[in-house]
């Protein structure tokens, strides 16, 4: 498997997932600041020109949540996804899709001081609703699905962590405590070390 990565990108999250799984892969650094992601070769792999990308044989997977979900299913023995068809699987999908579909666009607009003029038609609604949903879905203890840490924590917890690092949210005590548990994980510490150091937050 090839993982197209840069330590100052969302690929830090998929790197964390790969470390949680402890599986062999080739890490290919793409200098997107220098424009390497605009090359014909890279656009041939991901027309969005974005990181991260996972290439597994002839299969290309893009989008943080899709990569994490794909990896969790590829290595079921690592127990980073609940069983297909289980009750937990439904909650798992919610966490995975909420991050990219709802939290990210809402936060991206909010960091620019913008709000969608029609929250009822914007898929992500508005910030008060997004923050209320984050609060409701953040676990009081342990992980998103209970005692079992899963890819839902990598995706949802990873995004909350980014949000705190970049001061996008004023985290509630419950969210701050969940993110603190995330930050204790050895794989998180390995994957986020360079990123936090560059930002001067280590
Ligand atoms: N929705 C994508 C977002 C990926 C993304 O925006 N990646 C940024 C780095 S964090 C990127 O590659 N930017 C380069 C560009 O768009 O030119 C995902 O979840 O993977």
Short mmCIF file of C-alpha atoms and ligand atoms in Angstrom, two decimals:
data_model
loop_
_atom_site.label_atom_id
_atom_site.label_comp_id
_atom_site.label_asym_id
_atom_site.label_seq_id
_atom_site.Cartn_x
_atom_site.Cartn_y
_atom_site.Cartn_z
CA UNK A 1 0.00 0.00 0.00
CA UNK A 2 1.16 3.52 -0.80
CA UNK A 3 0.16 6.42 1.45
CA UNK A 4 0.51 9.87 -0.11
CA UNK A 5 1.22 12.11 2.82
CA UNK A 6 2.52 15.42 4.12
CA UNK A 7 3.09 16.09 7.84
CA UNK A 8 1.24 19.44 7.56
CA UNK A 9 -1.94 18.03 6.11
CA UNK A 10 -5.00 15.96 6.98
CA UNK A 11 -2.84 12.97 6.01
CA UNK A 12 -1.62 13.11 9.61
CA UNK A 13 -4.98 11.52 10.50
CA UNK A 14 -4.61 8.64 8.04
CA UNK A 15 -1.00 8.22 9.16
CA UNK A 16 -2.35 7.88 12.71
CA UNK A 17 -4.84 5.24 11.48
CA UNK A 18 -2.04 3.28 9.77
CA UNK A 19 -0.04 3.41 12.99
CA UNK A 20 -3.02 2.21 15.05
CA UNK A 21 -3.23 -0.75 12.68
CA UNK A 22 0.54 -1.23 12.62
CA UNK A 23 0.56 -2.38 8.99
CA UNK A 24 3.32 -2.12 6.44
CA UNK A 25 3.01 0.59 3.82
CA UNK A 26 5.10 2.97 1.77
CA UNK A 27 4.92 6.61 2.83
CA UNK A 28 5.21 9.00 -0.13
CA UNK A 29 5.68 12.62 0.85
CA UNK A 30 3.92 15.08 -1.47
CA UNK A 31 5.05 18.69 -1.19
CA UNK A 32 1.71 20.36 -1.81
CA UNK A 33 3.00 23.77 -0.77
CA UNK A 34 5.57 23.41 -3.57
CA UNK A 35 2.84 22.30 -5.98
CA UNK A 36 3.70 18.60 -6.35
CA UNK A 37 0.00 17.82 -6.02
CA UNK A 38 -0.61 19.66 -9.30
CA UNK A 39 1.52 17.27 -11.34
CA UNK A 40 -0.22 15.28 -14.05
CA UNK A 41 0.90 12.10 -12.29
CA UNK A 42 -0.68 13.04 -8.96
CA UNK A 43 -3.88 14.42 -10.55
CA UNK A 44 -4.09 11.11 -12.42
CA UNK A 45 -4.35 9.40 -9.03
CA UNK A 46 -6.56 12.01 -7.36
CA UNK A 47 -8.17 14.59 -9.67
CA UNK A 48 -8.85 16.72 -6.56
CA UNK A 49 -5.09 17.04 -6.15
CA UNK A 50 -5.54 16.57 -2.42
CA UNK A 51 -3.92 14.58 0.35
CA UNK A 52 -4.25 12.03 1.78
CA UNK A 53 -4.46 9.28 -0.83
CA UNK A 54 -4.12 5.56 -0.26
CA UNK A 55 -3.29 3.28 -3.18
CA UNK A 56 -3.73 -0.41 -2.48
CA UNK A 57 -2.75 -2.39 -5.58
CA UNK A 58 -5.14 -1.07 -8.23
CA UNK A 59 -7.48 0.56 -5.71
CA UNK A 60 -7.35 4.29 -5.06
CA UNK A 61 -8.99 5.61 -1.89
CA UNK A 62 -9.26 9.32 -1.15
CA UNK A 63 -10.96 11.27 1.67
CA UNK A 64 -9.79 10.84 5.26
CA UNK A 65 -12.91 9.03 6.47
CA UNK A 66 -13.04 6.71 3.44
CA UNK A 67 -9.38 5.76 3.88
CA UNK A 68 -9.85 5.06 7.59
CA UNK A 69 -13.01 3.02 6.96
CA UNK A 70 -11.32 1.09 4.15
CA UNK A 71 -8.31 0.26 6.31
CA UNK A 72 -10.42 -0.77 9.30
CA UNK A 73 -12.36 -3.21 7.09
CA UNK A 74 -9.22 -4.52 5.39
CA UNK A 75 -7.71 -5.53 8.71
CA UNK A 76 -10.71 -6.78 10.76
CA UNK A 77 -8.42 -8.64 13.17
CA UNK A 78 -7.26 -5.23 14.49
CA UNK A 79 -10.82 -4.52 15.68
CA UNK A 80 -10.98 -0.89 14.61
CA UNK A 81 -14.50 -1.22 13.17
CA UNK A 82 -17.66 -2.77 14.61
CA UNK A 83 -19.15 -5.72 12.76
CA UNK A 84 -21.15 -5.02 9.60
CA UNK A 85 -24.86 -5.13 10.44
CA UNK A 86 -24.32 -4.55 14.16
CA UNK A 87 -26.06 -1.77 16.09
CA UNK A 88 -22.68 -0.13 16.67
CA UNK A 89 -22.03 -0.08 12.94
CA UNK A 90 -24.84 2.45 12.48
CA UNK A 91 -23.31 4.80 15.06
CA UNK A 92 -19.90 4.21 13.49
CA UNK A 93 -21.15 5.41 10.09
CA UNK A 94 -22.65 8.49 11.73
CA UNK A 95 -19.30 9.52 13.22
CA UNK A 96 -17.46 8.86 9.96
CA UNK A 97 -19.85 10.82 7.76
CA UNK A 98 -20.58 13.65 10.19
CA UNK A 99 -16.94 14.73 10.19
CA UNK A 100 -16.47 15.44 6.49
CA UNK A 101 -20.06 16.19 5.51
CA UNK A 102 -21.10 18.43 8.36
CA UNK A 103 -18.39 19.50 10.79
CA UNK A 104 -15.71 20.37 8.22
CA UNK A 105 -17.80 22.65 5.98
CA UNK A 106 -19.36 24.42 8.96
CA UNK A 107 -15.95 25.06 10.52
CA UNK A 108 -14.38 26.07 7.17
CA UNK A 109 -16.99 28.79 6.76
CA UNK A 110 -16.87 29.85 10.40
CA UNK A 111 -13.08 30.35 10.29
CA UNK A 112 -13.72 32.88 7.49
CA UNK A 113 -16.40 34.58 9.57
CA UNK A 114 -19.10 33.30 7.22
CA UNK A 115 -22.43 31.51 7.71
CA UNK A 116 -24.52 29.95 4.96
CA UNK A 117 -27.50 32.29 4.38
CA UNK A 118 -29.93 29.36 4.30
CA UNK A 119 -29.06 26.89 7.06
CA UNK A 120 -32.11 24.79 6.25
CA UNK A 121 -30.75 23.96 2.81
CA UNK A 122 -27.05 23.80 3.74
CA UNK A 123 -26.28 20.20 4.67
CA UNK A 124 -24.31 21.33 7.68
CA UNK A 125 -26.98 23.71 9.01
CA UNK A 126 -25.32 26.29 11.20
CA UNK A 127 -22.68 26.46 13.91
CA UNK A 128 -25.00 26.27 16.94
CA UNK A 129 -26.49 23.01 15.60
CA UNK A 130 -23.09 21.58 14.70
CA UNK A 131 -21.68 22.40 18.14
CA UNK A 132 -24.74 20.89 19.85
CA UNK A 133 -24.29 17.71 17.79
CA UNK A 134 -20.59 17.48 18.64
CA UNK A 135 -21.44 17.89 22.31
CA UNK A 136 -24.13 15.20 22.15
CA UNK A 137 -21.97 12.72 20.23
CA UNK A 138 -18.79 13.17 22.26
CA UNK A 139 -18.44 10.29 24.72
CA UNK A 140 -18.29 11.04 28.47
CA UNK A 141 -15.79 8.24 28.94
CA UNK A 142 -13.66 6.00 26.73
CA UNK A 143 -14.46 6.13 23.03
CA UNK A 144 -17.17 7.01 20.53
CA UNK A 145 -18.61 3.48 20.52
CA UNK A 146 -17.85 2.63 24.14
CA UNK A 147 -14.91 0.58 25.35
CA UNK A 148 -13.74 -0.32 21.82
CA UNK A 149 -11.53 2.32 20.18
CA UNK A 150 -12.40 2.47 16.46
CA UNK A 151 -11.78 4.40 13.27
CA UNK A 152 -14.70 6.61 14.37
CA UNK A 153 -12.40 8.02 17.05
CA UNK A 154 -9.60 8.56 14.54
CA UNK A 155 -11.91 10.51 12.21
CA UNK A 156 -14.25 12.32 14.65
CA UNK A 157 -11.77 12.62 17.52
CA UNK A 158 -9.00 13.54 15.09
CA UNK A 159 -11.09 16.38 13.68
CA UNK A 160 -11.96 17.67 17.16
CA UNK A 161 -8.27 17.56 17.98
CA UNK A 162 -7.44 19.63 14.86
CA UNK A 163 -10.23 22.04 15.81
CA UNK A 164 -8.65 22.59 19.19
CA UNK A 165 -5.11 22.88 17.81
CA UNK A 166 -6.26 25.57 15.37
CA UNK A 167 -8.59 27.23 17.93
CA UNK A 168 -11.68 26.68 15.78
CA UNK A 169 -13.70 25.74 18.83
CA UNK A 170 -13.91 26.68 22.43
CA UNK A 171 -14.05 23.07 23.60
CA UNK A 172 -16.47 22.13 26.36
CA UNK A 173 -15.00 20.17 29.31
CA UNK A 174 -16.41 16.93 27.83
CA UNK A 175 -14.89 17.55 24.38
CA UNK A 176 -11.57 18.67 25.91
CA UNK A 177 -11.42 15.51 28.05
CA UNK A 178 -12.14 13.26 25.04
CA UNK A 179 -9.43 14.99 22.99
CA UNK A 180 -7.04 14.63 25.95
CA UNK A 181 -7.68 10.84 25.91
CA UNK A 182 -7.04 10.82 22.14
CA UNK A 183 -3.72 12.61 22.68
CA UNK A 184 -2.55 9.96 25.11
CA UNK A 185 -2.59 7.23 22.47
CA UNK A 186 0.94 6.17 21.47
CA UNK A 187 0.04 6.06 17.76
CA UNK A 188 -1.43 9.55 17.92
CA UNK A 189 1.77 10.81 19.53
CA UNK A 190 3.86 9.22 16.78
CA UNK A 191 1.76 10.53 13.92
CA UNK A 192 1.22 14.05 15.27
CA UNK A 193 4.72 14.74 16.62
CA UNK A 194 6.14 16.49 13.54
CA UNK A 195 2.89 18.36 12.87
CA UNK A 196 2.66 19.76 16.41
CA UNK A 197 6.35 20.59 16.43
CA UNK A 198 6.09 22.61 13.20
CA UNK A 199 3.14 24.48 14.68
CA UNK A 200 5.11 25.08 17.87
CA UNK A 201 2.45 23.25 19.92
CA UNK A 202 4.58 20.38 21.17
N1 LIG B 1 -12.02 16.19 2.00
C1 LIG B 1 -10.62 15.86 1.92
C2 LIG B 1 -9.82 17.09 2.25
C3 LIG B 1 -8.36 16.92 1.91
C4 LIG B 1 -7.62 18.25 1.89
O1 LIG B 1 -8.20 19.34 1.84
N2 LIG B 1 -6.27 18.16 1.89
C5 LIG B 1 -5.44 19.36 1.81
C6 LIG B 1 -4.33 19.28 2.85
S1 LIG B 1 -4.96 19.22 4.48
C7 LIG B 1 -4.76 19.40 0.45
O2 LIG B 1 -4.32 18.39 -0.06
N3 LIG B 1 -4.64 20.61 -0.11
C8 LIG B 1 -3.93 20.83 -1.33
C9 LIG B 1 -4.77 21.51 -2.38
O3 LIG B 1 -6.00 21.48 -2.31
O4 LIG B 1 -4.19 22.03 -3.30
C10 LIG B 1 -10.29 14.69 2.85
O5 LIG B 1 -11.02 14.44 3.81
O6 LIG B 1 -9.32 13.98 2.59
#
